[in-house]
Short mmCIF file of C-alpha atoms and ligand atoms in Angstrom, two decimals:
data_model
loop_
_atom_site.label_atom_id
_atom_site.label_comp_id
_atom_site.label_asym_id
_atom_site.label_seq_id
_atom_site.Cartn_x
_atom_site.Cartn_y
_atom_site.Cartn_z
CA MET V 566 28.19 -28.56 11.98
CA HIS V 567 31.06 -31.04 11.63
CA VAL V 568 34.39 -29.42 10.77
CA HIS V 569 37.74 -31.21 10.97
CA LEU V 570 40.64 -28.81 11.29
CA PRO V 571 44.18 -29.17 12.65
CA GLY V 572 44.75 -27.86 16.22
CA ALA V 573 45.75 -24.18 15.94
CA GLN V 574 43.52 -23.61 12.95
CA ALA V 575 40.60 -25.15 14.79
CA VAL V 576 41.15 -22.90 17.82
CA GLN V 577 41.28 -19.85 15.53
CA PHE V 578 38.15 -20.98 13.67
CA PHE V 579 36.12 -21.52 16.83
CA THR V 580 37.42 -18.32 18.44
CA SER V 581 36.30 -16.39 15.39
CA LEU V 582 32.95 -18.22 15.40
CA MET V 583 32.44 -17.39 19.07
CA SER V 584 33.34 -13.75 18.56
CA GLN V 585 30.91 -13.52 15.61
CA LYS V 586 28.21 -15.01 17.84
CA LYS V 587 29.09 -12.61 20.62
CA ALA V 588 28.99 -9.62 18.23
CA ALA V 589 25.57 -10.73 16.96
CA SER V 590 24.15 -11.11 20.45
CA ASP V 591 25.68 -7.76 21.54
CA ARG V 592 24.05 -6.14 18.53
CA MET V 593 20.69 -7.68 19.39
CA GLU V 594 21.04 -6.52 23.00
CA LYS V 595 21.75 -2.99 21.84
CA ILE V 596 18.70 -3.02 19.57
CA VAL V 597 16.45 -4.30 22.38
CA SER V 598 17.84 -1.69 24.74
CA LEU V 599 17.33 1.13 22.20
CA CYS V 600 13.76 -0.08 21.67
CA LYS V 601 13.02 0.33 25.34
CA ARG V 602 15.02 3.51 25.90
CA ARG V 603 13.46 5.34 22.97
CA GLY V 604 9.94 3.92 23.25
CA PHE V 605 9.68 1.52 20.34
CA VAL V 606 8.85 -1.62 22.30
CA PHE V 607 8.11 -2.33 25.97
CA GLN V 608 7.51 -5.59 27.76
CA SER V 609 3.76 -6.06 28.20
CA SER V 610 2.54 -5.62 31.82
CA GLU V 611 6.12 -4.73 32.76
CA ILE V 612 5.35 -3.40 36.24
CA TYR V 613 3.92 -6.84 37.13
CA GLY V 614 6.93 -8.72 35.82
CA GLY V 615 5.73 -8.93 32.22
CA LEU V 616 3.85 -11.61 30.33
CA ASN V 617 6.02 -13.95 28.32
CA GLY V 618 5.54 -13.57 24.56
CA CYS V 619 3.59 -10.31 24.73
CA TRP V 620 4.87 -6.85 23.89
CA ASP V 621 3.59 -3.28 23.85
CA TYR V 622 4.55 -0.69 21.27
CA GLY V 623 5.47 2.76 22.57
CA PRO V 624 5.17 6.18 20.91
CA LEU V 625 7.83 5.55 18.25
CA GLY V 626 6.97 1.87 17.77
CA VAL V 627 3.33 2.56 17.07
CA GLU V 628 4.20 5.09 14.35
CA LEU V 629 6.65 2.67 12.73
CA ARG V 630 4.04 -0.12 12.83
CA ARG V 631 1.44 2.16 11.33
CA ASN V 632 3.76 3.21 8.50
CA LEU V 633 4.55 -0.42 7.74
CA LYS V 634 0.91 -1.52 7.72
CA ASP V 635 -0.19 1.54 5.72
CA PHE V 636 2.43 0.89 3.08
CA TRP V 637 1.48 -2.78 2.84
CA TRP V 638 -2.18 -1.75 2.43
CA ARG V 639 -1.27 0.84 -0.18
CA ARG V 640 0.82 -1.64 -2.19
CA MET V 641 -1.47 -4.65 -1.84
CA VAL V 642 -4.92 -3.01 -1.96
CA ARG V 643 -5.10 0.66 -2.97
CA GLU V 644 -2.70 0.55 -5.89
CA ARG V 645 -4.50 -2.44 -7.43
CA ASP V 646 -7.83 -3.03 -9.18
CA ASP V 647 -7.85 -6.72 -8.36
CA VAL V 648 -7.62 -6.68 -4.55
CA VAL V 649 -10.16 -5.58 -1.93
CA GLY V 650 -9.82 -5.50 1.84
CA MET V 651 -11.69 -6.82 4.84
CA ASP V 652 -11.35 -6.82 8.62
CA GLY V 653 -12.60 -9.96 10.34
CA SER V 654 -13.35 -10.64 14.00
CA ILE V 655 -10.77 -12.33 16.20
CA LEU V 656 -13.30 -14.82 17.59
CA LEU V 657 -14.96 -17.08 15.03
CA ASN V 658 -17.35 -19.98 15.22
CA ARG V 659 -15.44 -23.02 16.48
CA GLN V 660 -16.48 -24.98 13.39
CA VAL V 661 -14.18 -22.76 11.31
CA TRP V 662 -11.19 -24.24 13.18
CA VAL V 663 -12.55 -27.75 12.95
CA ALA V 664 -12.98 -27.46 9.16
CA SER V 665 -9.64 -25.73 8.56
CA GLY V 666 -7.85 -28.54 10.40
CA HIS V 667 -6.48 -26.26 13.13
CA GLU V 668 -8.36 -27.93 15.98
CA ASN V 669 -6.81 -31.30 15.21
CA THR V 670 -3.44 -30.49 13.75
CA PHE V 671 -2.23 -26.98 14.59
CA SER V 672 0.38 -28.11 17.06
CA ASP V 673 4.09 -28.19 17.82
CA PRO V 674 5.90 -31.17 19.36
CA MET V 675 6.54 -30.50 23.06
CA VAL V 676 8.73 -32.21 25.66
CA ASP V 677 9.05 -31.67 29.41
CA CYS V 678 12.39 -31.61 31.19
CA ARG V 679 11.94 -33.94 34.18
CA ASN V 680 14.76 -32.19 36.03
CA CYS V 681 13.85 -28.47 35.86
CA LYS V 682 10.22 -28.88 34.67
CA SER V 683 10.74 -26.59 31.62
CA ARG V 684 8.40 -27.13 28.68
CA LEU V 685 10.34 -27.13 25.44
CA ARG V 686 9.80 -27.38 21.72
CA ALA V 687 11.10 -30.82 20.74
CA ASP V 688 12.26 -29.65 17.30
CA GLN V 689 14.39 -26.82 18.72
CA LEU V 690 16.44 -28.70 21.32
CA PRO V 691 20.23 -28.53 21.26
CA GLU V 692 22.03 -31.89 20.97
CA LYS V 693 25.12 -33.14 22.76
CA ASP V 694 26.79 -36.37 21.66
CA GLY V 695 23.70 -37.18 19.60
CA ARG V 696 21.32 -36.75 22.57
CA LYS V 697 18.72 -34.02 22.99
CA GLN V 698 19.48 -31.75 25.91
CA CYS V 699 17.47 -29.30 28.01
CA PRO V 700 18.75 -25.79 27.09
CA VAL V 701 17.76 -24.49 30.56
CA CYS V 702 19.48 -26.93 32.96
CA GLY V 703 21.49 -29.20 30.65
CA SER V 704 19.69 -32.39 31.70
CA PHE V 705 19.08 -35.23 29.24
CA ASP V 706 16.07 -36.47 31.20
CA LEU V 707 13.31 -35.42 28.81
CA THR V 708 9.84 -36.86 28.18
CA GLU V 709 8.77 -38.23 24.79
CA PRO V 710 7.48 -35.49 22.44
CA ARG V 711 3.72 -34.95 22.34
CA ALA V 712 1.57 -32.63 20.25
CA PHE V 713 0.71 -29.30 21.88
CA ASN V 714 -2.08 -27.33 20.19
CA LEU V 715 -1.05 -23.71 19.75
CA MET V 716 -4.52 -22.17 19.76
CA PHE V 717 -5.68 -20.15 22.77
CA LYS V 718 -8.95 -21.62 24.00
CA THR V 719 -11.68 -19.37 25.32
CA PHE V 720 -15.41 -19.39 26.11
CA VAL V 721 -18.09 -17.35 24.45
CA GLY V 722 -20.92 -16.33 26.77
CA ALA V 723 -21.60 -17.15 30.39
CA THR V 724 -21.10 -20.92 30.39
CA GLU V 725 -17.64 -22.40 30.52
CA ASP V 726 -18.23 -25.75 28.84
CA GLU V 727 -17.40 -27.50 25.56
CA SER V 728 -20.40 -26.04 23.74
CA ALA V 729 -19.20 -22.48 24.47
CA THR V 730 -15.58 -23.14 23.50
CA THR V 731 -13.78 -21.36 20.72
CA TYR V 732 -10.29 -20.02 20.04
CA LEU V 733 -8.53 -16.74 19.44
CA ARG V 734 -7.67 -16.90 15.75
CA PRO V 735 -4.17 -18.23 15.06
CA GLU V 736 -4.14 -16.65 11.58
CA THR V 737 -6.23 -14.04 9.79
CA ALA V 738 -6.59 -16.13 6.63
CA GLN V 739 -9.60 -18.19 7.73
CA SER V 740 -11.95 -15.21 8.05
CA ILE V 741 -11.14 -14.40 4.43
CA PHE V 742 -12.03 -17.93 3.30
CA VAL V 743 -15.30 -18.02 5.23
CA GLN V 744 -16.32 -14.59 3.88
CA PHE V 745 -15.31 -15.45 0.32
CA ARG V 746 -18.90 -15.51 -1.05
CA ASN V 747 -19.95 -12.27 0.62
CA VAL V 748 -16.90 -10.36 -0.58
CA LEU V 749 -17.20 -11.81 -4.08
CA GLU V 750 -20.83 -10.72 -4.30
CA VAL V 751 -20.37 -7.18 -3.04
CA SER V 752 -17.16 -6.47 -4.94
CA ARG V 753 -18.31 -8.16 -8.18
CA LYS V 754 -14.71 -9.15 -8.91
CA LYS V 755 -13.75 -11.67 -11.56
CA LEU V 756 -10.99 -14.25 -11.11
CA PRO V 757 -8.16 -13.72 -10.48
CA PHE V 758 -8.72 -11.37 -7.54
CA GLY V 759 -7.62 -11.09 -3.94
CA ILE V 760 -8.89 -10.28 -0.46
CA ALA V 761 -6.43 -8.65 1.94
CA GLN V 762 -6.49 -8.31 5.70
CA ILE V 763 -4.28 -6.97 8.47
CA GLY V 764 -5.04 -8.06 11.99
CA LYS V 765 -4.09 -9.71 15.23
CA ALA V 766 -3.38 -13.42 15.53
CA PHE V 767 -2.61 -15.47 18.64
CA ARG V 768 -0.52 -18.59 19.15
CA ASN V 769 0.34 -20.13 22.47
CA GLU V 770 3.96 -20.67 21.38
CA ILE V 771 5.83 -23.13 23.59
CA ASN V 772 8.97 -20.98 23.55
CA PRO V 773 8.38 -17.39 22.50
CA ARG V 774 11.79 -15.95 21.77
CA ASN V 775 14.07 -13.49 20.07
CA PHE V 776 12.26 -10.40 21.30
CA ILE V 777 9.24 -9.66 19.08
CA PHE V 778 10.26 -12.29 16.50
CA ARG V 779 8.20 -15.12 17.96
CA SER V 780 5.47 -13.91 20.28
CA ARG V 781 2.11 -15.17 21.48
CA GLU V 782 0.14 -12.18 20.27
CA PHE V 783 1.21 -10.72 16.94
CA GLU V 784 -0.17 -9.19 13.80
CA GLN V 785 -0.36 -10.58 10.28
CA MET V 786 -0.70 -8.97 6.85
CA GLU V 787 -2.29 -11.57 4.61
CA LEU V 788 -3.55 -11.70 1.07
CA GLU V 789 -5.60 -14.57 -0.31
CA TYR V 790 -5.37 -14.29 -4.08
CA PHE V 791 -8.03 -16.44 -5.75
CA CYS V 792 -7.46 -17.75 -9.26
CA PHE V 793 -8.24 -20.45 -11.83
CA PRO V 794 -6.40 -23.74 -11.17
CA ASN V 795 -4.13 -23.33 -14.19
CA GLN V 796 -2.91 -19.91 -12.95
CA GLY V 797 -1.71 -21.03 -9.50
CA LEU V 798 1.92 -21.86 -10.16
CA GLU V 799 2.52 -18.77 -12.28
CA LEU V 800 0.90 -16.54 -9.67
CA LEU V 801 3.06 -18.07 -6.96
CA GLU V 802 6.12 -16.78 -8.85
CA TYR V 803 4.42 -13.43 -9.47
CA TRP V 804 3.60 -12.89 -5.78
CA LEU V 805 7.07 -13.91 -4.67
CA LYS V 806 8.51 -11.17 -6.93
CA GLU V 807 5.95 -8.61 -5.78
CA ARG V 808 6.70 -9.30 -2.15
CA LEU V 809 10.44 -8.97 -2.71
CA ARG V 810 9.79 -5.63 -4.40
CA PHE V 811 7.81 -4.58 -1.31
CA TYR V 812 10.71 -5.41 1.01
CA ALA V 813 13.13 -3.46 -1.20
CA ASP V 814 10.75 -0.49 -1.08
CA ILE V 815 10.71 -0.40 2.72
CA GLY V 816 14.49 -0.45 2.86
CA LEU V 817 15.41 -4.10 3.42
CA SER V 818 18.34 -4.64 1.11
CA LYS V 819 18.47 -7.64 -1.21
CA ASP V 820 21.64 -9.03 0.30
CA LYS V 821 19.92 -9.52 3.69
CA LEU V 822 16.93 -11.33 2.18
CA HIS V 823 16.86 -14.98 1.15
CA VAL V 824 14.27 -17.03 -0.67
CA HIS V 825 13.92 -20.58 0.58
CA GLU V 826 11.88 -22.95 -1.56
CA ILE V 827 10.22 -25.46 0.74
CA PRO V 828 10.85 -29.00 -0.59
CA PRO V 829 7.70 -31.04 -1.42
CA ASP V 830 8.08 -33.37 1.57
CA GLU V 831 8.18 -30.43 4.01
CA ARG V 832 5.22 -28.51 2.54
CA SER V 833 1.66 -28.73 3.86
CA HIS V 834 -0.02 -31.67 2.13
CA TYR V 835 -2.35 -29.37 0.17
CA SER V 836 0.34 -26.96 -1.06
CA LYS V 837 1.73 -27.21 -4.58
CA GLY V 838 4.54 -24.77 -3.89
CA THR V 839 5.76 -22.64 -0.98
CA TYR V 840 8.52 -20.09 -0.60
CA ASP V 841 9.75 -18.62 2.64
CA ILE V 842 11.16 -15.12 2.42
CA GLU V 843 13.87 -14.99 5.06
CA PHE V 844 15.90 -12.21 6.62
CA GLU V 845 19.36 -12.22 8.17
CA PHE V 846 18.56 -11.30 11.78
CA PRO V 847 21.47 -11.02 14.24
CA PHE V 848 20.27 -14.35 15.72
CA GLY V 849 20.25 -16.11 12.34
CA VAL V 850 18.45 -16.32 9.01
CA GLN V 851 14.75 -16.64 9.82
CA GLU V 852 11.36 -16.52 8.10
CA LEU V 853 9.71 -13.16 7.52
CA GLU V 854 6.91 -14.28 5.25
CA GLY V 855 5.50 -17.38 3.59
CA VAL V 856 4.21 -17.30 0.02
CA ALA V 857 2.16 -20.44 -0.52
CA TYR V 858 0.06 -21.93 -3.29
CA ARG V 859 -2.68 -23.56 -1.18
CA THR V 860 -4.71 -24.97 -4.11
CA ASP V 861 -8.47 -25.18 -3.43
CA TYR V 862 -7.96 -26.80 -0.01
CA ASP V 863 -9.41 -24.13 2.27
CA LEU V 864 -12.54 -23.26 0.29
CA THR V 865 -13.23 -26.96 -0.31
CA GLN V 866 -12.95 -27.72 3.40
CA HIS V 867 -15.32 -24.90 4.35
CA GLN V 868 -17.82 -25.72 1.62
CA ARG V 869 -17.91 -29.32 2.78
CA ALA V 870 -18.19 -28.51 6.49
CA SER V 871 -20.67 -25.63 6.26
CA GLY V 872 -22.79 -27.08 3.45
CA LYS V 873 -22.82 -23.59 1.87
CA PRO V 874 -21.60 -23.11 -1.71
CA LEU V 875 -18.22 -21.37 -1.93
CA GLU V 876 -17.97 -21.71 -5.68
CA TYR V 877 -17.32 -19.21 -8.41
CA PHE V 878 -19.35 -19.10 -11.59
CA ASP V 879 -17.21 -18.63 -14.66
CA GLU V 880 -19.27 -16.70 -17.23
CA GLU V 881 -17.06 -17.75 -20.10
CA THR V 882 -17.26 -21.49 -19.69
CA LYS V 883 -20.60 -21.41 -17.82
CA THR V 884 -19.19 -23.68 -15.13
CA HIS V 885 -18.91 -23.58 -11.36
CA LEU V 886 -15.52 -24.12 -9.77
CA ILE V 887 -13.78 -23.76 -6.45
CA PRO V 888 -11.01 -21.19 -6.98
CA HIS V 889 -7.42 -21.96 -6.12
CA VAL V 890 -5.50 -19.58 -3.89
CA VAL V 891 -2.01 -18.11 -3.58
CA GLU V 892 -1.25 -16.62 -0.18
CA PRO V 893 1.50 -14.16 0.72
CA SER V 894 1.40 -14.05 4.54
CA ALA V 895 3.67 -11.65 6.41
CA GLY V 896 4.15 -10.77 10.07
CA VAL V 897 4.00 -7.12 11.12
CA ASP V 898 6.16 -7.62 14.21
CA ARG V 899 8.81 -9.65 12.42
CA THR V 900 9.07 -7.14 9.61
CA LEU V 901 9.32 -4.34 12.14
CA LEU V 902 12.15 -6.19 13.88
CA ALA V 903 13.88 -6.71 10.51
CA LEU V 904 13.57 -2.98 9.81
CA LEU V 905 15.14 -2.12 13.17
CA CYS V 906 17.93 -4.68 12.77
CA ALA V 907 18.75 -3.48 9.27
CA ALA V 908 18.65 0.17 10.31
CA TYR V 909 20.70 0.05 13.52
CA ASP V 910 24.13 1.56 13.08
CA GLU V 911 26.90 3.02 15.17
CA GLU V 912 29.58 5.27 13.73
CA THR V 913 32.39 7.35 15.15
CA VAL V 914 32.06 11.01 14.30
CA THR V 915 34.41 13.88 15.02
CA ASP V 916 33.13 17.39 15.67
CA ASP V 917 34.69 20.77 14.62
CA LYS V 918 36.81 20.77 17.77
CA GLY V 919 38.28 17.36 16.95
CA LYS V 920 36.26 15.54 19.63
CA SER V 921 35.15 12.03 18.66
CA GLU V 922 32.01 10.27 19.79
CA VAL V 923 29.95 7.29 18.77
CA ARG V 924 26.76 8.22 16.98
CA THR V 925 23.90 5.74 17.16
CA VAL V 926 21.69 6.11 14.15
CA LEU V 927 18.66 4.23 12.88
CA ARG V 928 18.92 4.38 9.12
CA LEU V 929 15.25 3.62 8.54
CA HIS V 930 13.81 4.24 5.09
CA PRO V 931 12.15 7.72 5.28
CA ARG V 932 8.88 6.02 4.28
CA MET V 933 9.01 3.89 7.45
CA ALA V 934 10.53 6.43 9.85
CA PRO V 935 8.20 7.08 12.82
CA ILE V 936 8.93 10.81 12.75
CA LYS V 937 9.62 12.34 9.38
CA CYS V 938 11.17 15.56 10.53
CA GLY V 939 12.56 17.18 13.68
CA ILE V 940 12.00 20.93 13.95
CA PHE V 941 14.35 23.00 16.05
CA PRO V 942 14.61 26.70 16.87
CA LEU V 943 18.33 27.40 17.27
CA LEU V 944 17.66 29.00 20.70
CA LYS V 945 14.66 28.44 22.90
CA ASN V 946 14.75 31.87 24.50
CA ASN V 947 14.41 33.80 21.27
CA GLU V 948 10.76 34.52 20.64
CA LEU V 949 11.08 34.99 16.89
CA LEU V 950 12.97 31.73 16.37
CA VAL V 951 10.46 29.79 18.47
CA LYS V 952 7.49 31.40 16.70
CA LYS V 953 8.83 30.54 13.24
CA ALA V 954 9.64 26.96 14.26
CA ARG V 955 6.14 26.54 15.71
CA GLU V 956 4.64 27.85 12.46
CA ILE V 957 6.56 25.19 10.53
CA VAL V 958 5.26 22.50 12.89
CA GLU V 959 1.69 23.66 12.31
CA MET V 960 2.24 23.71 8.54
CA LEU V 961 3.41 20.07 8.50
CA ARG V 962 1.63 18.19 11.27
CA GLY V 963 -1.60 17.59 9.33
CA ASP V 964 0.38 15.64 6.73
CA MET V 965 3.03 13.78 8.69
CA ALA V 966 4.50 13.04 12.12
CA VAL V 967 6.89 15.82 13.10
CA PHE V 968 8.65 16.54 16.39
CA TYR V 969 9.38 19.92 17.92
CA ASP V 970 12.42 20.13 20.20
CA GLU V 971 13.92 23.26 21.73
CA THR V 972 15.91 21.78 24.61
CA GLY V 973 19.68 21.32 24.72
CA ALA V 974 22.46 22.11 22.27
CA ILE V 975 21.50 21.66 18.62
CA GLY V 976 24.01 18.81 18.22
CA ARG V 977 22.32 16.89 21.07
CA ARG V 978 18.92 17.44 19.50
CA TYR V 979 20.19 16.03 16.19
CA ARG V 980 21.60 12.98 17.96
CA ARG V 981 18.32 12.29 19.72
CA GLN V 982 16.53 12.25 16.37
CA ASP V 983 19.28 10.10 14.79
CA GLU V 984 18.49 7.42 17.37
CA ALA V 985 14.79 7.69 16.64
CA GLY V 986 15.44 7.24 12.91
CA THR V 987 14.15 10.72 11.94
CA PRO V 988 15.49 11.28 8.42
CA PHE V 989 15.42 15.10 8.38
CA GLY V 990 16.06 17.91 10.81
CA ILE V 991 14.98 21.50 10.18
CA THR V 992 16.68 24.28 12.08
CA VAL V 993 15.31 27.77 12.30
CA ASP V 994 18.25 30.13 12.76
CA PHE V 995 19.03 33.85 12.60
CA ASP V 996 19.14 33.75 8.78
CA THR V 997 15.54 32.46 8.80
CA ILE V 998 14.24 35.46 10.70
CA GLY V 999 16.23 37.89 8.53
CA GLU V 1000 18.74 39.01 11.16
CA ASN V 1001 21.62 38.49 8.74
CA GLY V 1002 20.01 40.33 5.86
CA PRO V 1003 17.30 39.46 3.36
CA ALA V 1004 19.28 36.87 1.31
CA ASN V 1005 18.36 33.84 3.42
CA GLN V 1006 15.24 35.17 5.09
CA ASP V 1007 12.47 32.55 5.29
CA THR V 1008 14.87 29.73 4.55
CA VAL V 1009 15.91 26.99 7.00
CA THR V 1010 18.71 24.49 7.38
CA VAL V 1011 17.75 20.96 6.43
CA ARG V 1012 20.00 18.30 7.89
CA TYR V 1013 20.12 14.77 6.46
CA ARG V 1014 20.27 12.04 9.13
CA ASP V 1015 22.43 9.61 7.17
CA SER V 1016 25.10 11.87 5.69
CA MET V 1017 24.70 14.67 8.27
CA GLU V 1018 24.97 17.06 5.29
CA GLN V 1019 23.05 20.29 5.46
CA LYS V 1020 21.46 22.54 2.86
CA ARG V 1021 19.25 25.61 2.88
CA LEU V 1022 15.67 25.37 1.77
CA ALA V 1023 12.88 27.95 1.49
CA ILE V 1024 10.14 27.39 4.08
CA ALA V 1025 7.57 27.29 1.27
CA GLU V 1026 9.42 24.33 -0.27
CA ILE V 1027 9.51 22.20 2.90
CA PRO V 1028 6.14 20.38 2.50
CA GLY V 1029 6.88 19.35 -1.10
CA PHE V 1030 10.42 18.28 -0.23
CA LEU V 1031 9.31 16.12 2.71
CA ARG V 1032 6.35 14.62 0.88
CA GLU V 1033 8.57 13.57 -2.01
CA GLN V 1034 11.17 12.02 0.29
CA THR V 1035 8.88 10.24 2.71
CA THR V 1036 5.93 8.77 0.77
N1 LIG N 1206 -2.01 -18.11 6.89
C1 LIG N 1206 -0.71 -18.68 6.80
C2 LIG N 1206 0.09 -18.53 8.03
O1 LIG N 1206 -0.40 -18.08 9.05
P1 LIG N 1206 2.49 -18.86 9.02
O2 LIG N 1206 3.78 -19.18 8.29
O3 LIG N 1206 2.12 -19.72 10.15
O4 LIG N 1206 1.37 -18.90 7.87
C3 LIG N 1206 2.71 -16.32 8.55
O5 LIG N 1206 2.51 -17.35 9.48
C4 LIG N 1206 3.60 -15.24 9.13
O6 LIG N 1206 3.08 -14.79 10.38
C5 LIG N 1206 5.02 -15.70 9.45
O7 LIG N 1206 5.85 -15.67 8.30
C6 LIG N 1206 5.45 -14.68 10.48
O8 LIG N 1206 5.87 -13.49 9.85
C7 LIG N 1206 4.16 -14.40 11.23
N2 LIG N 1206 4.13 -15.20 12.47
C8 LIG N 1206 3.73 -16.49 12.62
N3 LIG N 1206 3.86 -16.88 13.91
C9 LIG N 1206 4.36 -15.82 14.59
C10 LIG N 1206 4.70 -15.57 15.95
N4 LIG N 1206 4.54 -16.50 16.90
N5 LIG N 1206 5.19 -14.35 16.29
C11 LIG N 1206 5.34 -13.39 15.37
N6 LIG N 1206 5.02 -13.57 14.08
C12 LIG N 1206 4.53 -14.74 13.67
#
């Protein structure tokens, strides 16, 4: 950025820029710390010092992930007649990666710092006075960039030689392309139709960074939507809109999302149009998902390399053709991070006695929230209260994730669930068990996480209320 400002104004501008940067990095630190403290995300192999670029999801993280993937599957597969699913293996025949171009070209430019021996991505280096600098030690003594293939190599079977080599898949898409004929035959779909998949992908990123944003093991949610050539551009627009609707429906507000149209000279050579859907993370605006019109490139490559027909027979025109494809490809981990970043909030609240405290609250969409409802007996040493609360847990747990908590003051229990993003709290009190007369017997207090408002609800109405709010 080149900005020319007079002295005092410049100082003010840069001070404000620095404090914005500091606030953003503080916010990110708080989110990472909450993730660990509450069991969303842990460092993989932590007790051995971790493994760079790998993460584990804890009890709350795994529920959030599951809700995200389930909703994607519901939107992209179950609610549609024109999409079916599949689940491919992580290891594929090496020839798949030769034909797709990954073996030769799936690489990032890498440089070595001769001073501190760090390996760095050449396209992400900071510059000082027009010279690329090592972000670790500040040296300018860097090697020339060279291509580093991002695929993890491995061996299949007992011999460790070239003939046994393959790779952990770097994207899920290729198993869809190579199974195109099989899925077409069994599903008897007509163009346009899609094949969806959610699964792990692996990339030996040179610099994994920004927590779970760029990791070496991650999960993708991909749809390959096959169509006639003349439908491609229109479907690209259609899928962009659909995907934006999806993000709105999981609680990512429009003003934090950006659509970046990739200019022709930056697109893959086979693509006739690509959009990146980006999100305003605390560390900057970054890609969440790519929506790409990949033409007939992938199926053509695999047909040529395998010698097996991957064509579609069009009954109407009685001709064979290789379908074109539009691909919305999203990352589970990135979307999960976006959800956490969007949801994290701190507010000062004052209790009845005038005491103020900071409340940390994850304002996750109820659909995404790991736990849908906390259930609390007002006192843990009252048998009737505990029994009623336990009955409510049993009534709900078959349908949704609920959490029973009887320890500590009720205010503390609410706060613990606020931090976990639980949208509703149900308290069983003396009214519930009829100790204050019949008027409110068999009703409970429902507390809303976001507004902290409370209302009374009949126990019989709880399942319907929660289902409506959380699905
Ligand atoms: N099949 C197309 C494809 O894989 P991509 O843009 O390389 O395209 C799609 O990846 C999505 O996968 C990205 O938008 C991102 O959400 C996710 N993704 C890619 N690399 C990732 C990484 N190292 N860590 C986490 N997510 C990643």
